[in-house]
Amino acid sequence: MKIWNDFLTLLEKDLGKDTVDNWLRTFAVISFDACNLYLETKDTFQALWFEEHVRKKAERSLFNNSGRRVKVHIKSPKEKIKKQAGDQQEPAQKLAVEAEPLNPNFTFENFITKSNNLFSFQVLSELCDSQKSARVPPAYNPLFLYGKKGCGKTHLLHAISERFIKCGMSVCFLHAQSFTEHLVRAIKQSQMHEFRKLCRSQDALLIDNVEIFGCKSATQEEFFHTFNHFHTRSKPIILTSNTPPKDLKDVEARLISRFEWGLNLPLKLLPEEDYSVLLLKKLKLFDLKLTKEIQDYLLETFDSPLSLSEAIEALHLKRCIEPTSYRNFSKKSYVIDLTRSLLNKYSRDKITPDRIVASVCRVFDQSKADLLGKSQAKQHVLPRKVAMYLMKKRIYLSYVKIGKYFSRDHSTAMSAVVGVEKELNKKNQELSSKISDLNKLLMQ
């Protein structure tokens, strides 16, 4: 068809002939009715690639002979599964959109409120209070939290989710990367209707780190409609980012406009003079008793709220996996050596994800295939969770990278890490012993 072929020839200048041949000329032209062009893809990957890389170009360049814009409609063929002799057809996997597992320590009570964040904190608290007895439409919607890493954005999203759930609300709380991964899976499995139903049937929408949506056209298109669904029904929307909406890169203007409809709430890093408040709050949270000399050492050594928090959490972790070592916490030399060894990124150059997997396989008597596979048998699930936990705690991999390593999504990795932490806090001696053995093995 001429209009389509002319468009593909034009695209060759931007994308190259090989790319156009492989990704676009393989579309089958089904029909054309003056203003609508219907194409059929060979698979869902091709459809997603078109949405990400070509859709906008088509909207700007495709016009019929009368000068009217031509809209492109993509149709995916129904997959036909041919059963071979002796093969069994696997049932279609049910789509699940898993919300971020809540960190029990990330509550409003545990958030340090100072004058530079007091207004933002009060607005969020009032929103939660307004949902207690009746579903009162938010005074401002959306609420857009922004600030540098370590200022408490994720902490507050967890706190809001906890309050909403206590009010009997259902919450769609996802990291932006997780939202994208769920969307891609839904497209691949031809389950977009189910994906939309799972997300949009909730009472509130909370998305962490929306700057990740940059350059993801298909994700932005879907989120645009998801946002509108919640907003038109006066359901609370809370978003976070490392920048205010106007500074988001590669995010569509129509989304930025909507992000500014409500109230933009800046969050500032905790002032240095208040680090001691953070220290005492964290020590109380984990029931750690340290001498004044050691507390001063920690405050002098760690120069940001995030690194200070990590230091205290590392000490807490050490106590959990080796309870007998806690009596040495009153010795400054011991704590100095301990924090150096635990917080020097756990010897990043020495410990790798592959080494962690190999060590877990050895301690739990597992094969690598079982650890990385899809089996949900108990003897495989626990070692897999421990491996994810160690990747987070020993080499500080992000949940996204951990999930990718295990061919799973971000929320699955986070759930595994939180689950192991809960067991350690319950003084699970068998698990503590296993992790202690793994730590010793990894330091050899």
PDB file of C-alpha atoms in Angstrom, residues 142-146 157 205-210 223 227 237-241 259:
ATOM      1  CA  PRO A 142      -2.295  14.242  42.650  1.00  0.00           C
ATOM      2  CA  LEU A 143       0.238  14.817  45.394  1.00  0.00           C
ATOM      3  CA  PHE A 144       3.687  14.829  43.815  1.00  0.00           C
ATOM      4  CA  LEU A 145       6.649  14.308  46.183  1.00  0.00           C
ATOM      5  CA  TYR A 146      10.108  15.139  44.899  1.00  0.00           C
ATOM      6  CA  LEU A 157       4.763   6.067  50.324  1.00  0.00           C
ATOM      7  CA  LEU A 205      -2.681   4.858  43.147  1.00  0.00           C
ATOM      8  CA  LEU A 206       0.887   5.225  44.479  1.00  0.00           C
ATOM      9  CA  ILE A 207       3.854   5.153  42.090  1.00  0.00           C
ATOM     10  CA  ASP A 208       7.473   5.523  43.214  1.00  0.00           C
ATOM     11  CA  ASN A 209      10.173   7.135  40.999  1.00  0.00           C
ATOM     12  CA  VAL A 210       8.070   8.213  37.995  1.00  0.00           C
ATOM     13  CA  PHE A 223      -0.110   5.353  32.630  1.00  0.00           C
ATOM     14  CA  PHE A 227      -3.957   8.320  35.879  1.00  0.00           C
ATOM     15  CA  ILE A 237      -2.925   9.638  43.514  1.00  0.00           C
ATOM     16  CA  ILE A 238       0.508  10.011  45.134  1.00  0.00           C
ATOM     17  CA  LEU A 239       3.656  10.046  43.001  1.00  0.00           C
ATOM     18  CA  THR A 240       7.359  10.468  43.746  1.00  0.00           C
ATOM     19  CA  SER A 241      10.325  11.601  41.691  1.00  0.00           C
ATOM     20  CA  PHE A 259       1.400  15.843  37.553  1.00  0.00           C
TER      21      PHE A 259
END
